[in-house]
Amino acid sequence: DGRLLRSWRRGRAGGTAFLEDYAFLIEGLLDLFGAGGEVRRLDQALGLAGSMLELFEDPAGGGFFFTPHDHEPLPARTKSLQDGATPSGNSIAVMDLLRLGRLTDDSRLTSRAREVIEAHEDLLRRTPSAFSRLFCAMDFLLGPRREIVIAGRRGSVEAAGLRAVVNRFYLPNTIIVESDPDTEEGRALAGRLPLLAGKSSGRDAATAYVCENGACRKPVISADELERMIRQTEAPAAT
């Protein structure tokens, strides 16, 4: 039925999956999409996000419960936002929705994430050190909108060179998308993601676009030019 299960042993899967299972898997799928541009990873992330909202969201109190609504009865249905050595499922879920909202330009997903933060504003003010990952999500929500698009033939030396430049930087609040606009999949993806509109590759050359707050700089095809441009957007220093 498309539901996630919690465990796998000796060829058998079982156990009801919890919030963190959905949230962390969505995060991984979005990372894979950002790394390679596979549309199926984005589709999987969107599907799981819909299930996560349906199964775990607390519409009355804000945030997400640890167990799904159809879980076996418990003395108390818990909900935690506190980040420890491992971030909470709520923090990851909020960031997932923000990333998906920005990728697809779906304001509904962004609003759902914002509601979680606003519902716990007092708690965040009282003990901010307990919610480090949730504050990262808030920074993503309120900070500058940055996108980097690499348009070019998948697997080409030129596209790989541009991607290598991006990989040298720590860009936590930047959406990165690779797309091959000359393929059917690339054209379909461009129709779904507004940030790809008008971003094509040059003749026999991959092209990079660096955008901030909806405004894109002049497209570049040189790795050196791309590096200078990223630095000019006040990105953190390259590693």
PDB file of C-alpha atoms in Angstrom:
ATOM      1  CA  ASP A   1       0.000   0.000   0.000  1.00  0.00           C
ATOM      2  CA  GLY A   2       3.029   2.285  -0.218  1.00  0.00           C
ATOM      3  CA  ARG A   3       3.498   2.499   3.549  1.00  0.00           C
ATOM      4  CA  LEU A   4       6.982   2.300   5.014  1.00  0.00           C
ATOM      5  CA  LEU A   5       7.941  -0.485   7.399  1.00  0.00           C
ATOM      6  CA  ARG A   6      10.353  -0.146  10.285  1.00  0.00           C
ATOM      7  CA  SER A   7      12.614  -3.197  10.162  1.00  0.00           C
ATOM      8  CA  TRP A   8      14.127  -5.836   7.893  1.00  0.00           C
ATOM      9  CA  ARG A   9      15.415  -9.214   9.068  1.00  0.00           C
ATOM     10  CA  ARG A  10      16.034 -12.495   7.256  1.00  0.00           C
ATOM     11  CA  GLY A  11      14.239 -11.339   4.145  1.00  0.00           C
ATOM     12  CA  ARG A  12      11.150 -10.124   5.945  1.00  0.00           C
ATOM     13  CA  ALA A  13      10.042  -6.548   6.557  1.00  0.00           C
ATOM     14  CA  GLY A  14       7.805  -5.586   9.438  1.00  0.00           C
ATOM     15  CA  GLY A  15       6.857  -3.071  12.061  1.00  0.00           C
ATOM     16  CA  THR A  16       5.056   0.216  11.593  1.00  0.00           C
ATOM     17  CA  ALA A  17       7.362   3.021  10.453  1.00  0.00           C
ATOM     18  CA  PHE A  18       7.544   6.146  12.578  1.00  0.00           C
ATOM     19  CA  LEU A  19       7.866   9.834  11.723  1.00  0.00           C
ATOM     20  CA  GLU A  20      11.654   9.753  11.674  1.00  0.00           C
ATOM     21  CA  ASP A  21      11.620   6.915   9.114  1.00  0.00           C
ATOM     22  CA  TYR A  22       9.632   9.025   6.679  1.00  0.00           C
ATOM     23  CA  ALA A  23      11.445  12.286   7.385  1.00  0.00           C
ATOM     24  CA  PHE A  24      14.980  10.942   7.068  1.00  0.00           C
ATOM     25  CA  LEU A  25      14.189   8.899   3.960  1.00  0.00           C
ATOM     26  CA  ILE A  26      12.685  11.980   2.287  1.00  0.00           C
ATOM     27  CA  GLU A  27      15.831  13.910   3.179  1.00  0.00           C
ATOM     28  CA  GLY A  28      17.981  11.204   1.591  1.00  0.00           C
ATOM     29  CA  LEU A  29      15.879  11.146  -1.564  1.00  0.00           C
ATOM     30  CA  LEU A  30      16.156  14.929  -1.911  1.00  0.00           C
ATOM     31  CA  ASP A  31      19.923  14.691  -1.464  1.00  0.00           C
ATOM     32  CA  LEU A  32      20.062  12.057  -4.217  1.00  0.00           C
ATOM     33  CA  PHE A  33      17.956  14.234  -6.496  1.00  0.00           C
ATOM     34  CA  GLY A  34      20.245  17.190  -5.858  1.00  0.00           C
ATOM     35  CA  ALA A  35      23.307  15.053  -6.552  1.00  0.00           C
ATOM     36  CA  GLY A  36      22.179  13.440  -9.767  1.00  0.00           C
ATOM     37  CA  GLY A  37      18.917  14.955 -10.982  1.00  0.00           C
ATOM     38  CA  GLU A  38      16.981  11.668 -11.118  1.00  0.00           C
ATOM     39  CA  VAL A  39      13.324  12.614 -11.418  1.00  0.00           C
ATOM     40  CA  ARG A  40      12.189   9.403  -9.750  1.00  0.00           C
ATOM     41  CA  ARG A  41      13.912  10.459  -6.529  1.00  0.00           C
ATOM     42  CA  LEU A  42      11.942  13.697  -6.497  1.00  0.00           C
ATOM     43  CA  ASP A  43       8.711  11.811  -7.169  1.00  0.00           C
ATOM     44  CA  GLN A  44       9.456   9.387  -4.333  1.00  0.00           C
ATOM     45  CA  ALA A  45      10.165  12.285  -1.958  1.00  0.00           C
ATOM     46  CA  LEU A  46       6.913  14.029  -2.900  1.00  0.00           C
ATOM     47  CA  GLY A  47       4.910  10.847  -2.442  1.00  0.00           C
ATOM     48  CA  LEU A  48       6.367  10.149   0.981  1.00  0.00           C
ATOM     49  CA  ALA A  49       5.872  13.769   2.034  1.00  0.00           C
ATOM     50  CA  GLY A  50       2.179  13.455   1.238  1.00  0.00           C
ATOM     51  CA  SER A  51       1.987  10.276   3.309  1.00  0.00           C
ATOM     52  CA  MET A  52       3.904  11.910   6.154  1.00  0.00           C
ATOM     53  CA  LEU A  53       1.451  14.799   6.309  1.00  0.00           C
ATOM     54  CA  GLU A  54      -1.533  12.467   6.196  1.00  0.00           C
ATOM     55  CA  LEU A  55      -0.265  10.013   8.803  1.00  0.00           C
ATOM     56  CA  PHE A  56       1.611  12.107  11.357  1.00  0.00           C
ATOM     57  CA  GLU A  57       0.558  15.773  11.234  1.00  0.00           C
ATOM     58  CA  ASP A  58      -1.038  17.309  14.313  1.00  0.00           C
ATOM     59  CA  PRO A  59      -3.486  19.843  12.832  1.00  0.00           C
ATOM     60  CA  ALA A  60      -4.571  21.085  16.246  1.00  0.00           C
ATOM     61  CA  GLY A  61      -1.263  21.575  18.039  1.00  0.00           C
ATOM     62  CA  GLY A  62       1.149  21.900  15.133  1.00  0.00           C
ATOM     63  CA  GLY A  63       4.028  19.614  14.251  1.00  0.00           C
ATOM     64  CA  PHE A  64       4.061  15.854  13.797  1.00  0.00           C
ATOM     65  CA  PHE A  65       3.370  12.945  16.119  1.00  0.00           C
ATOM     66  CA  PHE A  66       5.920  10.157  16.472  1.00  0.00           C
ATOM     67  CA  THR A  67       3.391   7.467  15.515  1.00  0.00           C
ATOM     68  CA  PRO A  68       0.853   7.408  12.651  1.00  0.00           C
ATOM     69  CA  HIS A  69      -2.821   8.068  13.338  1.00  0.00           C
ATOM     70  CA  ASP A  70      -3.740   4.415  12.771  1.00  0.00           C
ATOM     71  CA  HIS A  71      -1.090   3.027  15.104  1.00  0.00           C
ATOM     72  CA  GLU A  72      -2.161   0.683  17.891  1.00  0.00           C
ATOM     73  CA  PRO A  73      -3.561   2.582  20.909  1.00  0.00           C
ATOM     74  CA  LEU A  74      -0.953   4.007  23.271  1.00  0.00           C
ATOM     75  CA  PRO A  75      -1.254   5.654  26.701  1.00  0.00           C
ATOM     76  CA  ALA A  76      -0.046   8.876  25.064  1.00  0.00           C
ATOM     77  CA  ARG A  77       0.693   9.832  21.497  1.00  0.00           C
ATOM     78  CA  THR A  78       3.982  11.677  21.835  1.00  0.00           C
ATOM     79  CA  LYS A  79       5.437  14.496  19.789  1.00  0.00           C
ATOM     80  CA  SER A  80       8.987  15.788  20.171  1.00  0.00           C
ATOM     81  CA  LEU A  81      10.810  18.670  18.487  1.00  0.00           C
ATOM     82  CA  GLN A  82      13.984  18.577  20.560  1.00  0.00           C
ATOM     83  CA  ASP A  83      17.197  17.963  18.647  1.00  0.00           C
ATOM     84  CA  GLY A  84      19.836  15.837  20.303  1.00  0.00           C
ATOM     85  CA  ALA A  85      22.795  13.972  18.842  1.00  0.00           C
ATOM     86  CA  THR A  86      20.272  12.939  16.178  1.00  0.00           C
ATOM     87  CA  PRO A  87      17.879  15.629  14.926  1.00  0.00           C
ATOM     88  CA  SER A  88      14.225  15.159  15.745  1.00  0.00           C
ATOM     89  CA  GLY A  89      11.817  13.817  13.182  1.00  0.00           C
ATOM     90  CA  ASN A  90       9.919  17.103  13.376  1.00  0.00           C
ATOM     91  CA  SER A  91      12.978  19.180  12.487  1.00  0.00           C
ATOM     92  CA  ILE A  92      13.825  16.998   9.507  1.00  0.00           C
ATOM     93  CA  ALA A  93      10.189  16.921   8.384  1.00  0.00           C
ATOM     94  CA  VAL A  94      10.016  20.726   8.437  1.00  0.00           C
ATOM     95  CA  MET A  95      13.180  21.017   6.369  1.00  0.00           C
ATOM     96  CA  ASP A  96      11.885  18.394   3.931  1.00  0.00           C
ATOM     97  CA  LEU A  97       8.716  20.402   3.332  1.00  0.00           C
ATOM     98  CA  LEU A  98      10.681  23.619   2.882  1.00  0.00           C
ATOM     99  CA  ARG A  99      13.023  22.043   0.337  1.00  0.00           C
ATOM    100  CA  LEU A 100      10.167  20.472  -1.593  1.00  0.00           C
ATOM    101  CA  GLY A 101       8.203  23.705  -1.455  1.00  0.00           C
ATOM    102  CA  ARG A 102      11.061  25.666  -2.931  1.00  0.00           C
ATOM    103  CA  LEU A 103      11.865  23.051  -5.566  1.00  0.00           C
ATOM    104  CA  THR A 104       8.291  22.804  -6.816  1.00  0.00           C
ATOM    105  CA  ASP A 105       7.230  26.353  -5.915  1.00  0.00           C
ATOM    106  CA  ASP A 106       4.400  24.833  -3.872  1.00  0.00           C
ATOM    107  CA  SER A 107       3.426  27.438  -1.277  1.00  0.00           C
ATOM    108  CA  ARG A 108       1.213  24.917   0.522  1.00  0.00           C
ATOM    109  CA  LEU A 109       4.214  22.826   1.560  1.00  0.00           C
ATOM    110  CA  THR A 110       6.086  25.916   2.673  1.00  0.00           C
ATOM    111  CA  SER A 111       3.076  27.084   4.691  1.00  0.00           C
ATOM    112  CA  ARG A 112       2.767  23.719   6.448  1.00  0.00           C
ATOM    113  CA  ALA A 113       6.422  23.950   7.484  1.00  0.00           C
ATOM    114  CA  ARG A 114       6.048  27.547   8.627  1.00  0.00           C
ATOM    115  CA  GLU A 115       3.048  26.592  10.767  1.00  0.00           C
ATOM    116  CA  VAL A 116       5.129  24.065  12.698  1.00  0.00           C
ATOM    117  CA  ILE A 117       7.737  26.701  13.546  1.00  0.00           C
ATOM    118  CA  GLU A 118       5.170  29.331  14.480  1.00  0.00           C
ATOM    119  CA  ALA A 119       3.196  26.905  16.657  1.00  0.00           C
ATOM    120  CA  HIS A 120       6.257  26.369  18.856  1.00  0.00           C
ATOM    121  CA  GLU A 121       7.629  29.915  18.861  1.00  0.00           C
ATOM    122  CA  ASP A 122       7.514  30.266  22.648  1.00  0.00           C
ATOM    123  CA  LEU A 123       9.364  27.002  23.165  1.00  0.00           C
ATOM    124  CA  LEU A 124      12.051  28.016  20.690  1.00  0.00           C
ATOM    125  CA  ARG A 125      12.544  31.338  22.456  1.00  0.00           C
ATOM    126  CA  ARG A 126      12.852  29.753  25.898  1.00  0.00           C
ATOM    127  CA  THR A 127      15.376  27.028  25.056  1.00  0.00           C
ATOM    128  CA  PRO A 128      16.927  27.732  21.654  1.00  0.00           C
ATOM    129  CA  SER A 129      19.924  25.439  22.217  1.00  0.00           C
ATOM    130  CA  ALA A 130      17.595  22.415  22.241  1.00  0.00           C
ATOM    131  CA  PHE A 131      16.355  23.030  18.706  1.00  0.00           C
ATOM    132  CA  SER A 132      19.480  23.544  16.618  1.00  0.00           C
ATOM    133  CA  ARG A 133      18.237  21.702  13.521  1.00  0.00           C
ATOM    134  CA  LEU A 134      14.854  23.383  13.660  1.00  0.00           C
ATOM    135  CA  PHE A 135      16.627  26.750  13.694  1.00  0.00           C
ATOM    136  CA  CYS A 136      18.493  25.622  10.573  1.00  0.00           C
ATOM    137  CA  ALA A 137      15.106  25.102   8.957  1.00  0.00           C
ATOM    138  CA  MET A 138      14.039  28.572  10.087  1.00  0.00           C
ATOM    139  CA  ASP A 139      17.193  30.007   8.538  1.00  0.00           C
ATOM    140  CA  PHE A 140      16.343  28.237   5.284  1.00  0.00           C
ATOM    141  CA  LEU A 141      12.834  29.701   5.420  1.00  0.00           C
ATOM    142  CA  LEU A 142      13.794  33.287   6.232  1.00  0.00           C
ATOM    143  CA  GLY A 143      17.211  33.591   4.587  1.00  0.00           C
ATOM    144  CA  PRO A 144      18.047  34.461   0.988  1.00  0.00           C
ATOM    145  CA  ARG A 145      16.652  32.162  -1.687  1.00  0.00           C
ATOM    146  CA  ARG A 146      19.558  30.651  -3.604  1.00  0.00           C
ATOM    147  CA  GLU A 147      19.439  28.220  -6.501  1.00  0.00           C
ATOM    148  CA  ILE A 148      22.131  26.779  -8.739  1.00  0.00           C
ATOM    149  CA  VAL A 149      21.068  25.053 -11.940  1.00  0.00           C
ATOM    150  CA  ILE A 150      23.448  23.082 -14.130  1.00  0.00           C
ATOM    151  CA  ALA A 151      21.963  22.481 -17.567  1.00  0.00           C
ATOM    152  CA  GLY A 152      23.839  20.113 -19.819  1.00  0.00           C
ATOM    153  CA  ARG A 153      24.193  16.611 -21.152  1.00  0.00           C
ATOM    154  CA  ARG A 154      24.134  14.151 -18.284  1.00  0.00           C
ATOM    155  CA  GLY A 155      27.538  12.570 -17.763  1.00  0.00           C
ATOM    156  CA  SER A 156      29.378  15.056 -19.989  1.00  0.00           C
ATOM    157  CA  VAL A 157      32.808  16.332 -19.003  1.00  0.00           C
ATOM    158  CA  GLU A 158      31.528  19.913 -19.089  1.00  0.00           C
ATOM    159  CA  ALA A 159      28.613  19.271 -16.741  1.00  0.00           C
ATOM    160  CA  ALA A 160      30.824  17.257 -14.400  1.00  0.00           C
ATOM    161  CA  GLY A 161      33.332  20.125 -14.286  1.00  0.00           C
ATOM    162  CA  LEU A 162      30.669  22.622 -13.248  1.00  0.00           C
ATOM    163  CA  ARG A 163      29.295  20.224 -10.666  1.00  0.00           C
ATOM    164  CA  ALA A 164      32.779  19.708  -9.219  1.00  0.00           C
ATOM    165  CA  VAL A 165      32.992  23.448  -8.549  1.00  0.00           C
ATOM    166  CA  VAL A 166      29.668  23.443  -6.696  1.00  0.00           C
ATOM    167  CA  ASN A 167      30.762  20.442  -4.644  1.00  0.00           C
ATOM    168  CA  ARG A 168      33.747  22.356  -3.283  1.00  0.00           C
ATOM    169  CA  PHE A 169      31.439  24.731  -1.416  1.00  0.00           C
ATOM    170  CA  TYR A 170      29.338  24.242   1.683  1.00  0.00           C
ATOM    171  CA  LEU A 171      25.936  25.562   0.575  1.00  0.00           C
ATOM    172  CA  PRO A 172      23.387  24.489   3.186  1.00  0.00           C
ATOM    173  CA  ASN A 173      20.577  26.816   2.090  1.00  0.00           C
ATOM    174  CA  THR A 174      20.978  26.421  -1.653  1.00  0.00           C
ATOM    175  CA  ILE A 175      18.799  24.347  -3.959  1.00  0.00           C
ATOM    176  CA  ILE A 176      20.960  22.596  -6.567  1.00  0.00           C
ATOM    177  CA  VAL A 177      19.417  21.003  -9.655  1.00  0.00           C
ATOM    178  CA  GLU A 178      21.050  19.255 -12.589  1.00  0.00           C
ATOM    179  CA  SER A 179      19.004  18.922 -15.744  1.00  0.00           C
ATOM    180  CA  ASP A 180      19.544  17.800 -19.316  1.00  0.00           C
ATOM    181  CA  PRO A 181      17.152  20.041 -21.268  1.00  0.00           C
ATOM    182  CA  ASP A 182      17.726  18.087 -24.494  1.00  0.00           C
ATOM    183  CA  THR A 183      16.163  14.889 -23.157  1.00  0.00           C
ATOM    184  CA  GLU A 184      12.514  14.012 -22.680  1.00  0.00           C
ATOM    185  CA  GLU A 185      13.050  13.617 -18.940  1.00  0.00           C
ATOM    186  CA  GLY A 186      14.795  16.977 -18.736  1.00  0.00           C
ATOM    187  CA  ARG A 187      11.996  18.736 -20.593  1.00  0.00           C
ATOM    188  CA  ALA A 188       9.406  17.086 -18.367  1.00  0.00           C
ATOM    189  CA  LEU A 189      11.324  18.182 -15.280  1.00  0.00           C
ATOM    190  CA  ALA A 190      11.518  21.759 -16.578  1.00  0.00           C
ATOM    191  CA  GLY A 191       7.736  21.736 -16.891  1.00  0.00           C
ATOM    192  CA  ARG A 192       7.401  20.758 -13.246  1.00  0.00           C
ATOM    193  CA  LEU A 193      10.040  22.922 -11.600  1.00  0.00           C
ATOM    194  CA  PRO A 194       9.570  26.659 -12.221  1.00  0.00           C
ATOM    195  CA  LEU A 195      13.202  27.373 -11.285  1.00  0.00           C
ATOM    196  CA  LEU A 196      14.255  25.560 -14.508  1.00  0.00           C
ATOM    197  CA  ALA A 197      12.185  27.821 -16.760  1.00  0.00           C
ATOM    198  CA  GLY A 198      14.302  29.366 -19.507  1.00  0.00           C
ATOM    199  CA  LYS A 199      17.503  27.640 -18.395  1.00  0.00           C
ATOM    200  CA  SER A 200      19.019  25.851 -21.359  1.00  0.00           C
ATOM    201  CA  SER A 201      22.491  24.640 -22.186  1.00  0.00           C
ATOM    202  CA  GLY A 202      24.669  26.293 -24.797  1.00  0.00           C
ATOM    203  CA  ARG A 203      25.696  24.561 -27.973  1.00  0.00           C
ATOM    204  CA  ASP A 204      27.996  21.669 -27.012  1.00  0.00           C
ATOM    205  CA  ALA A 205      28.508  23.188 -23.560  1.00  0.00           C
ATOM    206  CA  ALA A 206      26.962  22.773 -20.129  1.00  0.00           C
ATOM    207  CA  THR A 207      25.686  26.010 -18.592  1.00  0.00           C
ATOM    208  CA  ALA A 208      25.401  27.054 -14.954  1.00  0.00           C
ATOM    209  CA  TYR A 209      22.902  29.523 -13.530  1.00  0.00           C
ATOM    210  CA  VAL A 210      23.307  31.110 -10.092  1.00  0.00           C
ATOM    211  CA  CYS A 211      20.163  32.768  -8.767  1.00  0.00           C
ATOM    212  CA  GLU A 212      19.333  34.641  -5.587  1.00  0.00           C
ATOM    213  CA  ASN A 213      15.897  35.832  -4.474  1.00  0.00           C
ATOM    214  CA  GLY A 214      14.456  35.057  -7.888  1.00  0.00           C
ATOM    215  CA  ALA A 215      17.087  36.998  -9.855  1.00  0.00           C
ATOM    216  CA  CYS A 216      19.624  35.047 -11.895  1.00  0.00           C
ATOM    217  CA  ARG A 217      23.069  36.226 -12.857  1.00  0.00           C
ATOM    218  CA  LYS A 218      24.452  35.868 -16.354  1.00  0.00           C
ATOM    219  CA  PRO A 219      24.781  32.160 -17.243  1.00  0.00           C
ATOM    220  CA  VAL A 220      28.332  30.825 -17.371  1.00  0.00           C
ATOM    221  CA  ILE A 221      30.025  27.824 -18.986  1.00  0.00           C
ATOM    222  CA  SER A 222      33.443  28.151 -17.367  1.00  0.00           C
ATOM    223  CA  ALA A 223      34.282  26.449 -14.069  1.00  0.00           C
ATOM    224  CA  ASP A 224      36.392  29.451 -13.042  1.00  0.00           C
ATOM    225  CA  GLU A 225      33.553  31.865 -13.759  1.00  0.00           C
ATOM    226  CA  LEU A 226      31.151  29.720 -11.777  1.00  0.00           C
ATOM    227  CA  GLU A 227      33.485  29.659  -8.784  1.00  0.00           C
ATOM    228  CA  ARG A 228      33.837  33.447  -8.831  1.00  0.00           C
ATOM    229  CA  MET A 229      30.097  33.858  -9.094  1.00  0.00           C
ATOM    230  CA  ILE A 230      29.388  31.581  -6.145  1.00  0.00           C
ATOM    231  CA  ARG A 231      31.889  33.479  -4.023  1.00  0.00           C
ATOM    232  CA  GLN A 232      30.261  36.768  -5.020  1.00  0.00           C
ATOM    233  CA  THR A 233      26.924  35.596  -3.622  1.00  0.00           C
ATOM    234  CA  GLU A 234      28.599  35.530  -0.209  1.00  0.00           C
ATOM    235  CA  ALA A 235      28.575  31.753  -0.021  1.00  0.00           C
ATOM    236  CA  PRO A 236      30.691  30.180   2.734  1.00  0.00           C
ATOM    237  CA  ALA A 237      34.318  29.534   1.890  1.00  0.00           C
ATOM    238  CA  ALA A 238      35.163  26.497  -0.185  1.00  0.00           C
ATOM    239  CA  THR A 239      36.345  23.429   1.656  1.00  0.00           C
TER     240      THR A 239
END
